[in-house]
Structures are given as structure tokens and as C-alpha cells.
């Protein structure tokens, strides 16, 4: 022992002249600054994810509905109620809180003869310590759940621009586990997914490595999980609990991880048609896109006979003929559709309803008809020379079909949405192959930060050499005889008028001519409804140019339903959700019909 | 500190040290060398104070880690010596080596570890007496296989009137009650078939 150790007790004597630290009145003694006392909860921040309830080892927390807090995107509307008869003040709930809304004041003394007073909802049932700044808050550096998204490998721009190979690698097992581990399984995202996929359940399967179980969960809500795992608009990720204090969970990539990790032939064992009696009832589906095929999948699994009529050479709709191969490879789609066919769905390609067969024939021969024809006509700007323009979706379809499309050295694309990016990037690839260089110009009315396209699509297009001119309005497609020479644009001053109507205003002095031997219009699509014929068109009820449907997708005709882009849109997962709704509605009608016959 | 560890390394098996802070270092040592190292550090190197003795349950690895935190006041240095013990499932079957003769206060820590982790220290004074838990019959509660939630549910009564909602189910009921439920298709048909 050193001398200092021996003397140190006596050094305390030097404090005898200090003000005493003992407190005269122990009943009104304030706790230490970081003391863990009664909770506080910021109602504007709390999202009702229930992570606090889940982690509490004393079962002290109940998530309960609260007046004035409504369920909505990314908020369950529930709030934690704490039973202080059980709480041990450990603060695990504060440490896990996904938003930082939950904190603890340093108030810990409170006397009441009613034990139920000690069960309350912090932040809702007002308390004197609600605004107390002292107490326990989670240190910013300490998180129980990971905040950073696992990295995703993808092909570098130089490697991908000369081909149509898939860009995104998919997670490795290590990356998938890191990402799955970050999910707190709150389920807030489920409400946002149009098809209400059971996201937390399948993410937990990724974590456990049970890919086959995961696949079965995916198929309960989505027979296009492989496609959606790649190209879904992933709106679910915009309401993920993890986004408040870090990156949202990569839900889409985790879905893909499951589908990539089940061997293709195993799908047919895992996703089997339920053992149900044949009903003998028949449904015709028009259009083999995600809406039609989901309807077909559901109805076939209930024992009905389903025939899908498809105008084009192959099924898949815009997933095949719109979305480029580098985002969704054809073999993935082929496999996905083969699972649907294994339910007994019959797909008849090269059968355009209105040509090869009429609506009247279908109405007669089938118990129900589902119209899911999508939007396959490009809209035109109607500026002078626009009759010489190409429609983006036409070009994309021809590229998919392997048709020869003209590939000039310079291409100008009109439009700032995802379709514009898809055609721009597809043409860029063809140019790279033909000329070893890219010459694509993209013009759109909007400023770049208001483009409708996803940010990553814009970034990737730029990386691949496409040049974007935002806030430019098309005035003319310039011609020399029959040949396109360029696109003349004016600077956009405003897109909408004071009442919010579309009425672009231009600065005519700021004119540009973008040299191009091909101009592509990618400003929207519409349905080709000529298949309906005059009589049916007349009979149906319409709503602003779209066929009117009820909440279940039924039209004003008792035998006809409509689903997908043709009535609503705008993406694959909405089409899938529509398909489920319509299938249920059709199924109900068929059941009633059967009962009547019995 | 580095210099000291270099010196010790000649005669003892030391793991790779962690230099956590200027005044705080951790190093793993072998169980049968612990006593010699502690004695030498105490008597020769000025680490006269045992700050604490604590444990970590590495259940997946089948190990208990003991950390002996010792302090040299003169040099303002703390050194955490870690010793790994094979983790036995039976409480009390895992034993550590008592050091109460080096630091009498160790007996108290050892008694606590026996109670909270079920790590026994044969020969340590009063080691089998209750420490803070009274009448405890369950697994030692700091063990990772002790289920705190289940214990609290079994032991403490719920106040009447409690009820809880699951966020996912609550949102389903309030936001999209009419959307087809996942397993509905299959079940509905079973009903129909009956
Ligand atoms: C270029 C492009 C990129 C896109 N990218 C994405 C994306 O990344 N993510 C996403 O979620 N969504 C994307 N979408 C949207 C998505 O593809 C559609 O929302 C979805 O495919 C709509 O499904 P659907 O079944 O309603 O129609 P479609 O997929 O369009 O399918 C309709 C089918 O009906 C057929 N058909 C039409 N008329 C007839 C007829 N008279 N007789 C028989 N068959 C007929 C068509 O040939 C087609 O196969 C993209 C769309 C385009 C155009
Ligand atoms: S402080 Fe601990 S015991 Fe109290 S409610 Fe939070 S998690 Fe539960
Ligand atoms: S963890 Fe935080 S955000 Fe989630 S419900 Fe609890 S208090 Fe609210
Ligand atoms: S993905 Fe996000 S919102 Fe969905 S369950 Fe996981 S943490 Fe919650």
C-alpha cells in the first residue's frame, strides 16, 4: 500500500468548510440530472411502433388506442401505456424507442392512494413532469438497432452500359442478415404496402435463414414476389419505423433475397394448388399483366377454370414489354409466370380480344370476364412534327420482342418519369453497342428535384451518359423532309396556373434545339379500349375517361370486372392488390351462382 | 501501460490488449496464471486497488467471462484482466478461483457472482449466503438463459383492466378492414366445401 492510500481518507477533512451536500428536507429532494424517473412521450414524434412494449422485460407497457391519435401512414395510432406497478425504471424502452419520442424525467416521487393512478399514458395523461428537461434520454451514439442499411452490390456504369444484364447483385447472406436484424417487426409498413404483404414475418424468415418458409409467406399475398423484389416502387419503405433515426429497412431487397435463395424447382413443391373440388365455372381474363395473372392465380386456386387472353407473344404485360431487362430479367419473369400456370391457369398468347375473339363471345362462353388490359397507347405532345415521334412504350415493346429498332447517334426523350428513364437508358445501351458512345438527351417540364422518376433512376441514367435538361417544354420536332433533325424547346417558367391546372408558361427567349435523329415521347400512356366495341362502351358507366368500378373492381355490368392500370395503377404491386380484390369479388358472385343452381 | 504489458508478456500468456482509453486497458489472461499476475501487479506494479469484479455470460460460446478491474492510483491507470471460464449449465457448477486473500473485498463480489450468475468461488467467505436476492429459487437472474419477461409474468399479477393492441392488426382493422386477408382464400373455400 502506498502512503497516499493510507492518507486519502483524511484528505476528506479538507471539505469540512464546504457547504454541506446533505439535504435538510429529504422529501423535496430533486433527483440527479440523469435520474430515470417517470416517462415522457412526445406525441408528435411517437409512431406507435410498439418497440417499447416489445422490449420491456417487466411487461409494464401496453400499446393502446388513444383519442386524437389516428392510424395513418407510418403511425399505428397506438401509444404506450405504462404500469408503474411493474416498471423497474431500466430505460430499455427509452433506449430502443425508434423515434426518440420516449424519454424519462428525473421525477420519481409521487404519492397516491389509488394504485390505478400509476397506470397512465405518458404524453397523453398530463403530468407535472411532462416538460421537465432533466432526466434520462438515450445518448445519441447508442442504438440497440442498426441504423445504416446494408450495402447492395451493383454493376458499375462502365460495365453495364454496353449490355442489358441485370444491374443489381442481390444481397449476400451476410448483408441480408445485417439488414433483417435491423427490423423491429413492428408491422407499420404492412398498411402502406398496397397488397399488405406480411413484411415483418418474411423478414424474420430471412434472419432465421428459413427461405422456404419465407417464400410461402410471400405467396400468401403476392404471386409476383420475384418481380416485386426487384422493381417494386417500395412505398412501404417510406413508412418504415427505422427511417426516423436511420435508414429505412431495404424491404424490397429482403424480399428478393428470399426469392433468390429458393431453388426454382422447389417453388412448385412449396406453392401448390390447394386440394379443392373443381367448380366447373369459367372465367376469362383479358391481359396477362400482373393484375390479370394475380386474378387468375387466386381464382384457379379456388377450383375455377381460368383462361387468360393475351394480345402479345408472351405473358407478363408491362413487366415484360415495359420494364427493361436490366431491371427485371426475362427468365425471372418466365419462372414466376410458370408458377402461376402450375395452378392450372391457361394463358393463350397472340389472342387480342377485339380481333381474334370478341367481348360478346367471352360474355357468352364464360361466367365472368376480367378486363386487365393496362395502358398500352403512348400519349403524344401533339407539337408540330410529333407525328414523326416514337412512343416510348412502343419502342420498349419492340426492343423486348427482339425487333430491329432504329438506333441513331442522337436521341431526344421527352418526359421525366420512370418510363422516360427506361427508354433513355435502353437507347443508350443500343447506341453504346452500335457506336461505342451514348448520345441521349432527356427533357422534361419539371425541375430536376420534381421529376416523377425515382432518384436512383435519374442518377443511374446520368451515370450511363444520358444528359438531362430539366424545365424545358417541347415546341416542335424539327424535320428535314421526312427525317427528324432535333427537338426545339423553351424554358419553362411555370407548369400550372394559379388554380393548379396544367397550363405551362414559357420563356420564349430561352430557346434550344437539341439535335436528334429520333425523338421519343414518354409523357404518359392510355388504354386502347377499342376492344369493347360501341355497344358495350355505351352501356358501361365511365368516370373521367376510365371505366367506373366499385370498391371490388366490378363494372356497371354484372359479368365484367376491371383491374390494374386500366382503372387505377400505377404500378405492379397495385395491380397485384387489384387482382386479389377482383378475384374475391368474382369468387363471391360465382359462389352465389352455384348456390342458386343447387 | 504498453511497456508493462510487454514486460508481463515474457512470462505470462496475454491476449491482444484493448487500449480503451489512455487510462483504461483490457487484456485476457489464462486462468491458472491469474493469481500470479494479480499478485505481481499488486505488489510490484502499484495496482493496489480492486475496483470491481464482474462477469459476462457468453452463452453462445459456452463461456463466462470474469473481469478483474484493478487500479494503480499513482499512475492513474486501470487494467481489466479477463479470465474465461467454461460455462456449466448447472448453477454453481462453474467455479472460479477465489482471491479474497489478495483483496478481502473480493469476497463480496464473489458472493454476488455466485448469486447472480451461479459462478461459485469455493473457499470464499460466506459465498453461499444470500446477497441481495431473498428466497430466490429460479435460475441466477443475470444468466442469459434466465427469461426475465416470463419470470415477471409468472411472479407479478397484472392489474385488472389491462389490454393491448398489436400495431399491425390495429392498422389492419382501422385502415383496410375490407382488403382480402392473406389466408382467407384457402379458408373460405374450406367453409364452402363443408
Ligand atoms: C416502361 C415502364 C416501366 C415501369 N416500371 C415499373 C416499375 O419499375 N415498378 C412497378 O411497380 N411498375 C412499373 N411500371 C408499371 C407497371 O408495369 C404496371 O403498373 C403494371 O404492369 C400494370 O399491370 P396490368 O396488369 O394492369 O397491365 P399490364 O401489365 O399493362 O398488362 C396488360 C396486358 O394486357 C394485354 N392486352 C391489352 N389489350 C389487350 C386485348 N385487347 N386483348 C388481349 N390482351 C390485351 C397487354 O398486351 C398486356 O400484356 C412500369 C411501366 C412502364 C410502361
Ligand atoms: S423503464 Fe424498463 S421496466 Fe419500465 S417500462 Fe421501460 S422497459 Fe419497461
Ligand atoms: S418505441 Fe417510441 S415510437 Fe415506438 S411506440 Fe414506443 S414510444 Fe412510440
Ligand atoms: S420493415 Fe420497418 S416498418 Fe416494417 S416491420 Fe420492419 S422496422 Fe417495422
mmCIF file with all atom_site columns, N, CA, C and O in Angstrom, chain A residues 31-71:
data_model
loop_
_atom_site.group_PDB
_atom_site.id
_atom_site.type_symbol
_atom_site.label_atom_id
_atom_site.label_alt_id
_atom_site.label_comp_id
_atom_site.label_asym_id
_atom_site.label_entity_id
_atom_site.label_seq_id
_atom_site.pdbx_PDB_ins_code
_atom_site.Cartn_x
_atom_site.Cartn_y
_atom_site.Cartn_z
_atom_site.occupancy
_atom_site.B_iso_or_equiv
_atom_site.pdbx_formal_charge
_atom_site.auth_seq_id
_atom_site.auth_comp_id
_atom_site.auth_asym_id
_atom_site.auth_atom_id
_atom_site.pdbx_PDB_model_num
ATOM 1   N N  . UNK A 1 31 ? -33.962 14.670 -7.822  1.00 0.00 ? 31 UNK A N  1
ATOM 2   C CA . UNK A 1 31 ? -33.062 13.586 -8.184  1.00 0.00 ? 31 UNK A CA 1
ATOM 3   C C  . UNK A 1 31 ? -31.924 14.114 -9.044  1.00 0.00 ? 31 UNK A C  1
ATOM 4   O O  . UNK A 1 31 ? -31.951 15.245 -9.513  1.00 0.00 ? 31 UNK A O  1
ATOM 5   N N  . UNK A 1 32 ? -30.943 13.251 -9.268  1.00 0.00 ? 32 UNK A N  1
ATOM 6   C CA . UNK A 1 32 ? -29.816 13.623 -10.113 1.00 0.00 ? 32 UNK A CA 1
ATOM 7   C C  . UNK A 1 32 ? -30.311 13.960 -11.520 1.00 0.00 ? 32 UNK A C  1
ATOM 8   O O  . UNK A 1 32 ? -31.379 13.543 -11.939 1.00 0.00 ? 32 UNK A O  1
ATOM 9   N N  . UNK A 1 33 ? -29.494 14.725 -12.248 1.00 0.00 ? 33 UNK A N  1
ATOM 10  C CA . UNK A 1 33 ? -29.914 15.208 -13.559 1.00 0.00 ? 33 UNK A CA 1
ATOM 11  C C  . UNK A 1 33 ? -30.302 14.090 -14.514 1.00 0.00 ? 33 UNK A C  1
ATOM 12  O O  . UNK A 1 33 ? -31.209 14.221 -15.304 1.00 0.00 ? 33 UNK A O  1
ATOM 13  N N  . UNK A 1 34 ? -29.564 12.989 -14.474 1.00 0.00 ? 34 UNK A N  1
ATOM 14  C CA . UNK A 1 34 ? -29.851 11.917 -15.429 1.00 0.00 ? 34 UNK A CA 1
ATOM 15  C C  . UNK A 1 34 ? -30.608 10.763 -14.757 1.00 0.00 ? 34 UNK A C  1
ATOM 16  O O  . UNK A 1 34 ? -30.595 9.626  -15.220 1.00 0.00 ? 34 UNK A O  1
ATOM 17  N N  . UNK A 1 35 ? -31.292 11.070 -13.663 1.00 0.00 ? 35 UNK A N  1
ATOM 18  C CA . UNK A 1 35 ? -32.058 10.045 -12.960 1.00 0.00 ? 35 UNK A CA 1
ATOM 19  C C  . UNK A 1 35 ? -33.168 9.517  -13.860 1.00 0.00 ? 35 UNK A C  1
ATOM 20  O O  . UNK A 1 35 ? -33.730 10.229 -14.672 1.00 0.00 ? 35 UNK A O  1
ATOM 21  N N  . UNK A 1 36 ? -33.478 8.226  -13.728 1.00 0.00 ? 36 UNK A N  1
ATOM 22  C CA . UNK A 1 36 ? -34.531 7.638  -14.554 1.00 0.00 ? 36 UNK A CA 1
ATOM 23  C C  . UNK A 1 36 ? -35.837 7.631  -13.773 1.00 0.00 ? 36 UNK A C  1
ATOM 24  O O  . UNK A 1 36 ? -36.081 6.752  -12.969 1.00 0.00 ? 36 UNK A O  1
ATOM 25  N N  . UNK A 1 37 ? -36.654 8.639  -14.018 1.00 0.00 ? 37 UNK A N  1
ATOM 26  C CA . UNK A 1 37 ? -37.933 8.762  -13.331 1.00 0.00 ? 37 UNK A CA 1
ATOM 27  C C  . UNK A 1 37 ? -39.091 8.473  -14.264 1.00 0.00 ? 37 UNK A C  1
ATOM 28  O O  . UNK A 1 37 ? -38.939 7.736  -15.238 1.00 0.00 ? 37 UNK A O  1
ATOM 29  N N  . UNK A 1 38 ? -40.246 9.075  -13.983 1.00 0.00 ? 38 UNK A N  1
ATOM 30  C CA . UNK A 1 38 ? -41.438 8.827  -14.799 1.00 0.00 ? 38 UNK A CA 1
ATOM 31  C C  . UNK A 1 38 ? -41.199 9.225  -16.255 1.00 0.00 ? 38 UNK A C  1
ATOM 32  O O  . UNK A 1 38 ? -40.512 10.199 -16.544 1.00 0.00 ? 38 UNK A O  1
ATOM 33  N N  . UNK A 1 39 ? -41.842 8.474  -17.157 1.00 0.00 ? 39 UNK A N  1
ATOM 34  C CA . UNK A 1 39 ? -41.613 8.682  -18.592 1.00 0.00 ? 39 UNK A CA 1
ATOM 35  C C  . UNK A 1 39 ? -42.301 9.932  -19.123 1.00 0.00 ? 39 UNK A C  1
ATOM 36  O O  . UNK A 1 39 ? -43.305 10.387 -18.583 1.00 0.00 ? 39 UNK A O  1
ATOM 37  N N  . UNK A 1 40 ? -41.756 10.394 -20.244 1.00 0.00 ? 40 UNK A N  1
ATOM 38  C CA . UNK A 1 40 ? -42.383 11.443 -21.050 1.00 0.00 ? 40 UNK A CA 1
ATOM 39  C C  . UNK A 1 40 ? -42.454 10.898 -22.465 1.00 0.00 ? 40 UNK A C  1
ATOM 40  O O  . UNK A 1 40 ? -41.564 10.162 -22.887 1.00 0.00 ? 40 UNK A O  1
ATOM 41  N N  . UNK A 1 41 ? -43.499 11.234 -23.205 1.00 0.00 ? 41 UNK A N  1
ATOM 42  C CA . UNK A 1 41 ? -43.560 10.774 -24.591 1.00 0.00 ? 41 UNK A CA 1
ATOM 43  C C  . UNK A 1 41 ? -44.074 11.902 -25.473 1.00 0.00 ? 41 UNK A C  1
ATOM 44  O O  . UNK A 1 41 ? -45.123 12.467 -25.217 1.00 0.00 ? 41 UNK A O  1
ATOM 45  N N  . UNK A 1 42 ? -43.302 12.221 -26.486 1.00 0.00 ? 42 UNK A N  1
ATOM 46  C CA . UNK A 1 42 ? -43.648 13.303 -27.406 1.00 0.00 ? 42 UNK A CA 1
ATOM 47  C C  . UNK A 1 42 ? -44.637 12.764 -28.434 1.00 0.00 ? 42 UNK A C  1
ATOM 48  O O  . UNK A 1 42 ? -44.273 11.989 -29.327 1.00 0.00 ? 42 UNK A O  1
ATOM 49  N N  . UNK A 1 43 ? -45.894 13.183 -28.307 1.00 0.00 ? 43 UNK A N  1
ATOM 50  C CA . UNK A 1 43 ? -46.949 12.643 -29.165 1.00 0.00 ? 43 UNK A CA 1
ATOM 51  C C  . UNK A 1 43 ? -46.743 12.968 -30.645 1.00 0.00 ? 43 UNK A C  1
ATOM 52  O O  . UNK A 1 43 ? -47.214 12.258 -31.520 1.00 0.00 ? 43 UNK A O  1
ATOM 53  N N  . UNK A 1 44 ? -46.045 14.058 -30.919 1.00 0.00 ? 44 UNK A N  1
ATOM 54  C CA . UNK A 1 44 ? -45.814 14.388 -32.328 1.00 0.00 ? 44 UNK A CA 1
ATOM 55  C C  . UNK A 1 44 ? -44.775 13.470 -32.948 1.00 0.00 ? 44 UNK A C  1
ATOM 56  O O  . UNK A 1 44 ? -44.728 13.304 -34.162 1.00 0.00 ? 44 UNK A O  1
ATOM 57  N N  . UNK A 1 45 ? -43.945 12.898 -32.107 1.00 0.00 ? 45 UNK A N  1
ATOM 58  C CA . UNK A 1 45 ? -42.873 12.050 -32.648 1.00 0.00 ? 45 UNK A CA 1
ATOM 59  C C  . UNK A 1 45 ? -43.212 10.569 -32.591 1.00 0.00 ? 45 UNK A C  1
ATOM 60  O O  . UNK A 1 45 ? -42.821 9.799  -33.467 1.00 0.00 ? 45 UNK A O  1
ATOM 61  N N  . UNK A 1 46 ? -43.914 10.144 -31.553 1.00 0.00 ? 46 UNK A N  1
ATOM 62  C CA . UNK A 1 46 ? -44.195 8.714  -31.383 1.00 0.00 ? 46 UNK A CA 1
ATOM 63  C C  . UNK A 1 46 ? -45.016 8.189  -32.557 1.00 0.00 ? 46 UNK A C  1
ATOM 64  O O  . UNK A 1 46 ? -45.945 8.844  -33.020 1.00 0.00 ? 46 UNK A O  1
ATOM 65  N N  . UNK A 1 47 ? -44.662 7.013  -33.056 1.00 0.00 ? 47 UNK A N  1
ATOM 66  C CA . UNK A 1 47 ? -45.356 6.436  -34.210 1.00 0.00 ? 47 UNK A CA 1
ATOM 67  C C  . UNK A 1 47 ? -46.106 5.166  -33.838 1.00 0.00 ? 47 UNK A C  1
ATOM 68  O O  . UNK A 1 47 ? -46.619 4.461  -34.706 1.00 0.00 ? 47 UNK A O  1
ATOM 69  N N  . UNK A 1 48 ? -46.139 4.861  -32.568 1.00 0.00 ? 48 UNK A N  1
ATOM 70  C CA . UNK A 1 48 ? -46.912 3.696  -32.146 1.00 0.00 ? 48 UNK A CA 1
ATOM 71  C C  . UNK A 1 48 ? -46.384 2.380  -32.675 1.00 0.00 ? 48 UNK A C  1
ATOM 72  O O  . UNK A 1 48 ? -47.150 1.463  -32.964 1.00 0.00 ? 48 UNK A O  1
ATOM 73  N N  . UNK A 1 49 ? -45.059 2.276  -32.770 1.00 0.00 ? 49 UNK A N  1
ATOM 74  C CA . UNK A 1 49 ? -44.487 1.048  -33.339 1.00 0.00 ? 49 UNK A CA 1
ATOM 75  C C  . UNK A 1 49 ? -44.484 -0.095 -32.330 1.00 0.00 ? 49 UNK A C  1
ATOM 76  O O  . UNK A 1 49 ? -44.360 -1.260 -32.704 1.00 0.00 ? 49 UNK A O  1
ATOM 77  N N  . UNK A 1 50 ? -44.585 0.221  -31.041 1.00 0.00 ? 50 UNK A N  1
ATOM 78  C CA . UNK A 1 50 ? -44.664 -0.835 -30.037 1.00 0.00 ? 50 UNK A CA 1
ATOM 79  C C  . UNK A 1 50 ? -43.326 -1.476 -29.692 1.00 0.00 ? 50 UNK A C  1
ATOM 80  O O  . UNK A 1 50 ? -43.297 -2.496 -29.007 1.00 0.00 ? 50 UNK A O  1
ATOM 81  N N  . UNK A 1 51 ? -42.224 -0.901 -30.145 1.00 0.00 ? 51 UNK A N  1
ATOM 82  C CA . UNK A 1 51 ? -40.925 -1.487 -29.800 1.00 0.00 ? 51 UNK A CA 1
ATOM 83  C C  . UNK A 1 51 ? -40.672 -1.389 -28.304 1.00 0.00 ? 51 UNK A C  1
ATOM 84  O O  . UNK A 1 51 ? -40.033 -2.259 -27.714 1.00 0.00 ? 51 UNK A O  1
ATOM 85  N N  . UNK A 1 52 ? -41.181 -0.336 -27.696 1.00 0.00 ? 52 UNK A N  1
ATOM 86  C CA . UNK A 1 52 ? -41.028 -0.164 -26.255 1.00 0.00 ? 52 UNK A CA 1
ATOM 87  C C  . UNK A 1 52 ? -41.769 -1.287 -25.519 1.00 0.00 ? 52 UNK A C  1
ATOM 88  O O  . UNK A 1 52 ? -41.235 -1.885 -24.581 1.00 0.00 ? 52 UNK A O  1
ATOM 89  N N  . UNK A 1 53 ? -42.975 -1.576 -25.967 1.00 0.00 ? 53 UNK A N  1
ATOM 90  C CA . UNK A 1 53 ? -43.744 -2.656 -25.350 1.00 0.00 ? 53 UNK A CA 1
ATOM 91  C C  . UNK A 1 53 ? -43.010 -3.995 -25.519 1.00 0.00 ? 53 UNK A C  1
ATOM 92  O O  . UNK A 1 53 ? -42.922 -4.797 -24.585 1.00 0.00 ? 53 UNK A O  1
ATOM 93  N N  . UNK A 1 54 ? -42.493 -4.196 -26.710 1.00 0.00 ? 54 UNK A N  1
ATOM 94  C CA . UNK A 1 54 ? -41.857 -5.462 -27.040 1.00 0.00 ? 54 UNK A CA 1
ATOM 95  C C  . UNK A 1 54 ? -40.622 -5.719 -26.182 1.00 0.00 ? 54 UNK A C  1
ATOM 96  O O  . UNK A 1 54 ? -40.347 -6.837 -25.785 1.00 0.00 ? 54 UNK A O  1
ATOM 97  N N  . UNK A 1 55 ? -39.869 -4.667 -25.900 1.00 0.00 ? 55 UNK A N  1
ATOM 98  C CA . UNK A 1 55 ? -38.597 -4.878 -25.209 1.00 0.00 ? 55 UNK A CA 1
ATOM 99  C C  . UNK A 1 55 ? -38.772 -4.960 -23.696 1.00 0.00 ? 55 UNK A C  1
ATOM 100 O O  . UNK A 1 55 ? -37.938 -5.543 -23.012 1.00 0.00 ? 55 UNK A O  1
ATOM 101 N N  . UNK A 1 56 ? -39.858 -4.407 -23.171 1.00 0.00 ? 56 UNK A N  1
ATOM 102 C CA . UNK A 1 56 ? -39.993 -4.312 -21.711 1.00 0.00 ? 56 UNK A CA 1
ATOM 103 C C  . UNK A 1 56 ? -40.018 -5.705 -21.086 1.00 0.00 ? 56 UNK A C  1
ATOM 104 O O  . UNK A 1 56 ? -40.892 -6.514 -21.372 1.00 0.00 ? 56 UNK A O  1
ATOM 105 N N  . UNK A 1 57 ? -39.055 -5.972 -20.244 1.00 0.00 ? 57 UNK A N  1
ATOM 106 C CA . UNK A 1 57 ? -38.927 -7.290 -19.639 1.00 0.00 ? 57 UNK A CA 1
ATOM 107 C C  . UNK A 1 57 ? -39.838 -7.441 -18.428 1.00 0.00 ? 57 UNK A C  1
ATOM 108 O O  . UNK A 1 57 ? -39.928 -8.520 -17.844 1.00 0.00 ? 57 UNK A O  1
ATOM 109 N N  . UNK A 1 58 ? -40.509 -6.363 -18.057 1.00 0.00 ? 58 UNK A N  1
ATOM 110 C CA . UNK A 1 58 ? -41.422 -6.452 -16.927 1.00 0.00 ? 58 UNK A CA 1
ATOM 111 C C  . UNK A 1 58 ? -42.872 -6.450 -17.363 1.00 0.00 ? 58 UNK A C  1
ATOM 112 O O  . UNK A 1 58 ? -43.761 -6.395 -16.522 1.00 0.00 ? 58 UNK A O  1
ATOM 113 N N  . UNK A 1 59 ? -43.080 -6.481 -18.689 1.00 0.00 ? 59 UNK A N  1
ATOM 114 C CA . UNK A 1 59 ? -44.447 -6.488 -19.176 1.00 0.00 ? 59 UNK A CA 1
ATOM 115 C C  . UNK A 1 59 ? -45.213 -5.292 -18.629 1.00 0.00 ? 59 UNK A C  1
ATOM 116 O O  . UNK A 1 59 ? -46.377 -5.402 -18.253 1.00 0.00 ? 59 UNK A O  1
ATOM 117 N N  . UNK A 1 60 ? -44.543 -4.162 -18.575 1.00 0.00 ? 60 UNK A N  1
ATOM 118 C CA . UNK A 1 60 ? -45.159 -2.976 -17.975 1.00 0.00 ? 60 UNK A CA 1
ATOM 119 C C  . UNK A 1 60 ? -45.894 -2.118 -18.992 1.00 0.00 ? 60 UNK A C  1
ATOM 120 O O  . UNK A 1 60 ? -46.606 -1.197 -18.622 1.00 0.00 ? 60 UNK A O  1
ATOM 121 N N  . UNK A 1 61 ? -45.691 -2.406 -20.297 1.00 0.00 ? 61 UNK A N  1
ATOM 122 C CA . UNK A 1 61 ? -46.229 -1.498 -21.320 1.00 0.00 ? 61 UNK A CA 1
ATOM 123 C C  . UNK A 1 61 ? -47.320 -2.180 -22.145 1.00 0.00 ? 61 UNK A C  1
ATOM 124 O O  . UNK A 1 61 ? -47.174 -3.329 -22.573 1.00 0.00 ? 61 UNK A O  1
ATOM 125 N N  . UNK A 1 62 ? -48.412 -1.459 -22.360 1.00 0.00 ? 62 UNK A N  1
ATOM 126 C CA . UNK A 1 62 ? -49.464 -1.882 -23.280 1.00 0.00 ? 62 UNK A CA 1
ATOM 127 C C  . UNK A 1 62 ? -49.590 -0.824 -24.359 1.00 0.00 ? 62 UNK A C  1
ATOM 128 O O  . UNK A 1 62 ? -49.684 0.365  -24.042 1.00 0.00 ? 62 UNK A O  1
ATOM 129 N N  . UNK A 1 63 ? -49.640 -1.249 -25.620 1.00 0.00 ? 63 UNK A N  1
ATOM 130 C CA . UNK A 1 63 ? -49.953 -0.305 -26.682 1.00 0.00 ? 63 UNK A CA 1
ATOM 131 C C  . UNK A 1 63 ? -51.469 -0.176 -26.729 1.00 0.00 ? 63 UNK A C  1
ATOM 132 O O  . UNK A 1 63 ? -52.179 -1.171 -26.888 1.00 0.00 ? 63 UNK A O  1
ATOM 133 N N  . UNK A 1 64 ? -51.963 1.050  -26.602 1.00 0.00 ? 64 UNK A N  1
ATOM 134 C CA . UNK A 1 64 ? -53.418 1.240  -26.534 1.00 0.00 ? 64 UNK A CA 1
ATOM 135 C C  . UNK A 1 64 ? -53.863 2.345  -27.495 1.00 0.00 ? 64 UNK A C  1
ATOM 136 O O  . UNK A 1 64 ? -53.089 3.267  -27.789 1.00 0.00 ? 64 UNK A O  1
ATOM 137 N N  . UNK A 1 65 ? -55.095 2.256  -27.996 1.00 0.00 ? 65 UNK A N  1
ATOM 138 C CA . UNK A 1 65 ? -55.618 3.339  -28.838 1.00 0.00 ? 65 UNK A CA 1
ATOM 139 C C  . UNK A 1 65 ? -55.803 4.600  -28.001 1.00 0.00 ? 65 UNK A C  1
ATOM 140 O O  . UNK A 1 65 ? -56.115 4.505  -26.812 1.00 0.00 ? 65 UNK A O  1
ATOM 141 N N  . UNK A 1 66 ? -55.584 5.731  -28.628 1.00 0.00 ? 66 UNK A N  1
ATOM 142 C CA . UNK A 1 66 ? -55.665 6.996  -27.913 1.00 0.00 ? 66 UNK A CA 1
ATOM 143 C C  . UNK A 1 66 ? -56.502 7.954  -28.744 1.00 0.00 ? 66 UNK A C  1
ATOM 144 O O  . UNK A 1 66 ? -56.298 8.064  -29.950 1.00 0.00 ? 66 UNK A O  1
ATOM 145 N N  . UNK A 1 67 ? -57.428 8.601  -28.083 1.00 0.00 ? 67 UNK A N  1
ATOM 146 C CA . UNK A 1 67 ? -58.259 9.556  -28.803 1.00 0.00 ? 67 UNK A CA 1
ATOM 147 C C  . UNK A 1 67 ? -57.388 10.670 -29.367 1.00 0.00 ? 67 UNK A C  1
ATOM 148 O O  . UNK A 1 67 ? -56.488 11.161 -28.694 1.00 0.00 ? 67 UNK A O  1
ATOM 149 N N  . UNK A 1 68 ? -57.654 11.034 -30.598 1.00 0.00 ? 68 UNK A N  1
ATOM 150 C CA . UNK A 1 68 ? -56.882 12.116 -31.209 1.00 0.00 ? 68 UNK A CA 1
ATOM 151 C C  . UNK A 1 68 ? -55.642 11.627 -31.931 1.00 0.00 ? 68 UNK A C  1
ATOM 152 O O  . UNK A 1 68 ? -55.027 12.377 -32.676 1.00 0.00 ? 68 UNK A O  1
ATOM 153 N N  . UNK A 1 69 ? -55.270 10.373 -31.707 1.00 0.00 ? 69 UNK A N  1
ATOM 154 C CA . UNK A 1 69 ? -54.146 9.803  -32.455 1.00 0.00 ? 69 UNK A CA 1
ATOM 155 C C  . UNK A 1 69 ? -54.734 8.765  -33.405 1.00 0.00 ? 69 UNK A C  1
ATOM 156 O O  . UNK A 1 69 ? -55.203 7.719  -32.968 1.00 0.00 ? 69 UNK A O  1
ATOM 157 N N  . UNK A 1 70 ? -54.714 9.091  -34.689 1.00 0.00 ? 70 UNK A N  1
ATOM 158 C CA . UNK A 1 70 ? -55.337 8.170  -35.635 1.00 0.00 ? 70 UNK A CA 1
ATOM 159 C C  . UNK A 1 70 ? -54.292 7.374  -36.389 1.00 0.00 ? 70 UNK A C  1
ATOM 160 O O  . UNK A 1 70 ? -53.203 7.866  -36.654 1.00 0.00 ? 70 UNK A O  1
ATOM 161 N N  . UNK A 1 71 ? -54.658 6.150  -36.705 1.00 0.00 ? 71 UNK A N  1
ATOM 162 C CA . UNK A 1 71 ? -53.785 5.346  -37.545 1.00 0.00 ? 71 UNK A CA 1
ATOM 163 C C  . UNK A 1 71 ? -53.676 6.016  -38.909 1.00 0.00 ? 71 UNK A C  1
ATOM 164 O O  . UNK A 1 71 ? -54.649 6.560  -39.421 1.00 0.00 ? 71 UNK A O  1
#
